[in-house]
Amino acid sequence: MAVSTRLLSLSRLMAWLSLAGFVLVPAITAYVFLRPDTSQWLMFNVDHLGATLNGKVPLNFRLMALACELVAVAFTMWSLWSLRRLFLLYAQGEVFSYGAFRALNHVAIALFGGVIANFVMQGPISFLLSYPLGPGHRYISLGFGSGDVATLFMAGVVLVIARVMAEARRVAEENAGFV
């Protein structure tokens, strides 16, 4: 099947952007935790941190909280790396290949996993960032917002699309077997 040059060019661009995100997301996340007072200009959306992440929190507590945050970031990185792989396959004209299905499936799993990891890690992060405040001011918070719902919905959409691609591939192979 011939793939249009527009799709090939767009796929190459998206592969590059996915790689950029793969590198930038963990770097920006680390910067936010290491330099919270000077990283506000980024307006990097880390919903679950609120005002508890600031320069007054001792570095060792921020580093432990960063380690927890990196669990969810790892899923984001997996998703971006899988997207990169998918777009590179598209750029090579492999739209309905097994590799494209597998990469798209990994994107869906990583999105699901990221929402779960983000939810689970909010407790330890909030505790670590509030611990230096002393007794009576420490807390554990969990949250699940509309962004999480949207991500879960998108993961479901990606999973269904991956399954449709797999079914299309199966039908095409089955039809190719008939002479």
CSV table of C-alpha atoms in Angstrom, one decimal:
chain,number,residue,atom,x,y,z
A,1,MET,CA,0.0,0.0,0.0
A,2,ALA,CA,1.4,3.4,-1.0
A,3,VAL,CA,1.6,6.0,1.7
A,4,SER,CA,1.2,9.7,0.8
A,5,THR,CA,4.3,11.9,1.2
A,6,ARG,CA,2.2,14.1,3.5
A,7,LEU,CA,1.8,11.2,5.9
A,8,LEU,CA,5.5,10.4,5.6
A,9,SER,CA,6.5,14.0,6.4
A,10,LEU,CA,4.0,14.4,9.2
A,11,SER,CA,5.2,11.1,10.7
A,12,ARG,CA,8.8,12.2,10.6
A,13,LEU,CA,7.9,15.4,12.3
A,14,MET,CA,5.9,13.7,15.0
A,15,ALA,CA,8.7,11.2,15.6
A,16,TRP,CA,11.0,14.1,16.2
A,17,LEU,CA,8.5,15.8,18.5
A,18,SER,CA,8.0,12.6,20.4
A,19,LEU,CA,11.8,12.3,20.9
A,20,ALA,CA,12.0,15.9,22.1
A,21,GLY,CA,9.2,15.2,24.6
A,22,PHE,CA,11.0,12.0,25.7
A,23,VAL,CA,14.1,14.1,26.6
A,24,LEU,CA,12.4,17.3,27.8
A,25,VAL,CA,9.7,15.8,30.2
A,26,PRO,CA,12.1,14.2,32.7
A,27,ALA,CA,14.5,17.2,32.4
A,28,ILE,CA,11.8,19.7,33.2
A,29,THR,CA,10.4,17.5,35.9
A,30,ALA,CA,13.8,17.3,37.6
A,31,TYR,CA,14.2,21.1,37.2
A,32,VAL,CA,10.9,21.7,38.9
A,33,PHE,CA,11.8,19.7,41.9
A,34,LEU,CA,15.4,20.8,42.1
A,35,ARG,CA,14.7,24.5,41.6
A,36,PRO,CA,11.1,25.0,42.5
A,37,ASP,CA,11.3,28.8,43.2
A,38,THR,CA,13.0,29.5,39.9
A,39,SER,CA,11.1,27.0,37.7
A,40,GLN,CA,7.7,28.7,38.1
A,41,TRP,CA,8.2,30.6,34.8
A,42,LEU,CA,7.8,27.3,33.0
A,43,MET,CA,4.2,27.0,34.2
A,44,PHE,CA,4.8,23.2,34.1
A,45,ASN,CA,1.5,21.6,35.1
A,46,VAL,CA,2.2,19.4,38.1
A,47,ASP,CA,-1.3,19.5,39.6
A,48,HIS,CA,-0.7,17.3,42.6
A,49,LEU,CA,2.1,19.3,44.1
A,50,GLY,CA,0.3,22.6,44.8
A,51,ALA,CA,2.2,25.1,47.0
A,52,THR,CA,3.9,22.3,49.0
A,53,LEU,CA,6.8,22.2,46.5
A,54,ASN,CA,9.0,25.2,47.2
A,55,GLY,CA,12.6,26.0,48.0
A,56,LYS,CA,11.9,25.8,51.8
A,57,VAL,CA,11.5,22.0,51.5
A,58,PRO,CA,14.9,20.5,52.2
A,59,LEU,CA,16.6,19.1,49.1
A,60,ASN,CA,16.6,15.5,50.4
A,61,PHE,CA,12.8,15.5,50.7
A,62,ARG,CA,12.5,17.1,47.3
A,63,LEU,CA,14.8,14.4,45.9
A,64,MET,CA,12.7,11.6,47.4
A,65,ALA,CA,9.5,13.2,46.1
A,66,LEU,CA,11.2,13.5,42.7
A,67,ALA,CA,12.0,9.8,42.7
A,68,CYS,CA,8.3,9.1,43.3
A,69,GLU,CA,7.3,11.6,40.5
A,70,LEU,CA,9.7,9.8,38.1
A,71,VAL,CA,7.6,6.7,38.4
A,72,ALA,CA,4.7,8.4,36.5
A,73,VAL,CA,7.2,10.2,34.3
A,74,ALA,CA,8.6,6.8,33.3
A,75,PHE,CA,5.2,5.9,31.9
A,76,THR,CA,5.1,9.2,30.0
A,77,MET,CA,8.5,8.5,28.6
A,78,TRP,CA,7.5,4.9,27.5
A,79,SER,CA,4.4,6.4,25.8
A,80,LEU,CA,6.5,9.0,24.0
A,81,TRP,CA,9.1,6.4,23.0
A,82,SER,CA,6.4,4.1,21.6
A,83,LEU,CA,4.9,7.0,19.7
A,84,ARG,CA,8.3,7.8,18.2
A,85,ARG,CA,8.6,4.1,17.2
A,86,LEU,CA,5.1,4.2,15.7
A,87,PHE,CA,5.7,7.4,13.7
A,88,LEU,CA,9.0,6.1,12.4
A,89,LEU,CA,7.2,3.0,11.2
A,90,TYR,CA,4.6,5.2,9.5
A,91,ALA,CA,7.4,7.2,7.9
A,92,GLN,CA,8.7,3.9,6.4
A,93,GLY,CA,5.3,3.1,5.0
A,94,GLU,CA,4.5,0.5,7.6
A,95,VAL,CA,1.0,1.6,8.6
A,96,PHE,CA,-0.7,-1.7,9.3
A,97,SER,CA,2.4,-3.7,10.3
A,98,TYR,CA,2.6,-5.8,13.5
A,99,GLY,CA,5.2,-3.3,14.8
A,100,ALA,CA,2.8,-0.4,14.3
A,101,PHE,CA,0.1,-2.3,16.2
A,102,ARG,CA,2.5,-3.2,18.9
A,103,ALA,CA,3.7,0.4,19.3
A,104,LEU,CA,0.2,1.8,19.4
A,105,ASN,CA,-0.7,-0.8,22.0
A,106,HIS,CA,2.3,0.2,24.1
A,107,VAL,CA,1.1,3.8,23.9
A,108,ALA,CA,-2.3,2.8,25.3
A,109,ILE,CA,-0.8,0.7,28.1
A,110,ALA,CA,1.6,3.5,29.0
A,111,LEU,CA,-1.1,6.1,29.2
A,112,PHE,CA,-3.2,3.8,31.5
A,113,GLY,CA,-0.2,3.0,33.6
A,114,GLY,CA,0.8,6.7,33.9
A,115,VAL,CA,-2.6,7.7,35.3
A,116,ILE,CA,-2.4,4.9,37.9
A,117,ALA,CA,1.2,5.7,38.8
A,118,ASN,CA,0.4,9.4,39.1
A,119,PHE,CA,-2.5,8.6,41.4
A,120,VAL,CA,-0.6,6.2,43.6
A,121,MET,CA,2.5,8.4,43.9
A,122,GLN,CA,0.6,11.5,45.0
A,123,GLY,CA,0.4,10.1,48.5
A,124,PRO,CA,4.1,9.6,49.1
A,125,ILE,CA,4.9,12.9,47.3
A,126,SER,CA,2.5,15.0,49.4
A,127,PHE,CA,3.8,13.3,52.6
A,128,LEU,CA,7.4,13.9,51.7
A,129,LEU,CA,6.9,17.6,50.7
A,130,SER,CA,4.8,18.3,53.8
A,131,TYR,CA,6.9,16.3,56.3
A,132,PRO,CA,9.3,19.2,57.0
A,133,LEU,CA,6.3,21.3,58.2
A,134,GLY,CA,6.2,19.3,61.4
A,135,PRO,CA,3.6,17.4,63.3
A,136,GLY,CA,0.0,18.7,62.7
A,137,HIS,CA,1.0,20.0,59.3
A,138,ARG,CA,1.9,16.8,57.5
A,139,TYR,CA,-0.6,15.2,55.2
A,140,ILE,CA,-1.2,12.6,52.5
A,141,SER,CA,-3.3,13.7,49.6
A,142,LEU,CA,-4.7,11.9,46.6
A,143,GLY,CA,-6.5,13.4,43.7
A,144,PHE,CA,-8.2,12.3,40.5
A,145,GLY,CA,-9.2,15.0,38.1
A,146,SER,CA,-10.7,15.7,34.7
A,147,GLY,CA,-7.2,15.5,33.2
A,148,ASP,CA,-6.9,12.0,34.5
A,149,VAL,CA,-10.3,11.1,33.1
A,150,ALA,CA,-9.4,12.6,29.7
A,151,THR,CA,-6.1,10.6,29.6
A,152,LEU,CA,-7.9,7.4,30.5
A,153,PHE,CA,-10.4,8.0,27.8
A,154,MET,CA,-7.6,8.7,25.2
A,155,ALA,CA,-5.9,5.6,26.3
A,156,GLY,CA,-9.1,3.7,25.7
A,157,VAL,CA,-9.4,5.3,22.3
A,158,VAL,CA,-5.8,4.4,21.4
A,159,LEU,CA,-6.4,0.8,22.6
A,160,VAL,CA,-9.5,0.4,20.4
A,161,ILE,CA,-7.7,1.9,17.4
A,162,ALA,CA,-4.8,-0.6,18.0
A,163,ARG,CA,-7.4,-3.4,18.1
A,164,VAL,CA,-9.0,-2.2,14.9
A,165,MET,CA,-5.6,-2.1,13.2
A,166,ALA,CA,-4.9,-5.6,14.3
A,167,GLU,CA,-8.3,-6.8,13.0
A,168,ALA,CA,-7.8,-5.0,9.7
A,169,ARG,CA,-4.4,-6.7,9.3
A,170,ARG,CA,-5.9,-10.1,10.2
A,171,VAL,CA,-8.7,-9.6,7.6
A,172,ALA,CA,-6.2,-8.5,4.9
A,173,GLU,CA,-4.1,-11.5,5.5
A,174,GLU,CA,-7.1,-13.8,5.4
A,175,ASN,CA,-8.3,-12.2,2.2
A,176,ALA,CA,-4.8,-12.5,0.7
A,177,GLY,CA,-5.0,-16.2,1.4
A,178,PHE,CA,-8.0,-16.6,-1.0
A,179,VAL,CA,-7.2,-17.0,-4.6
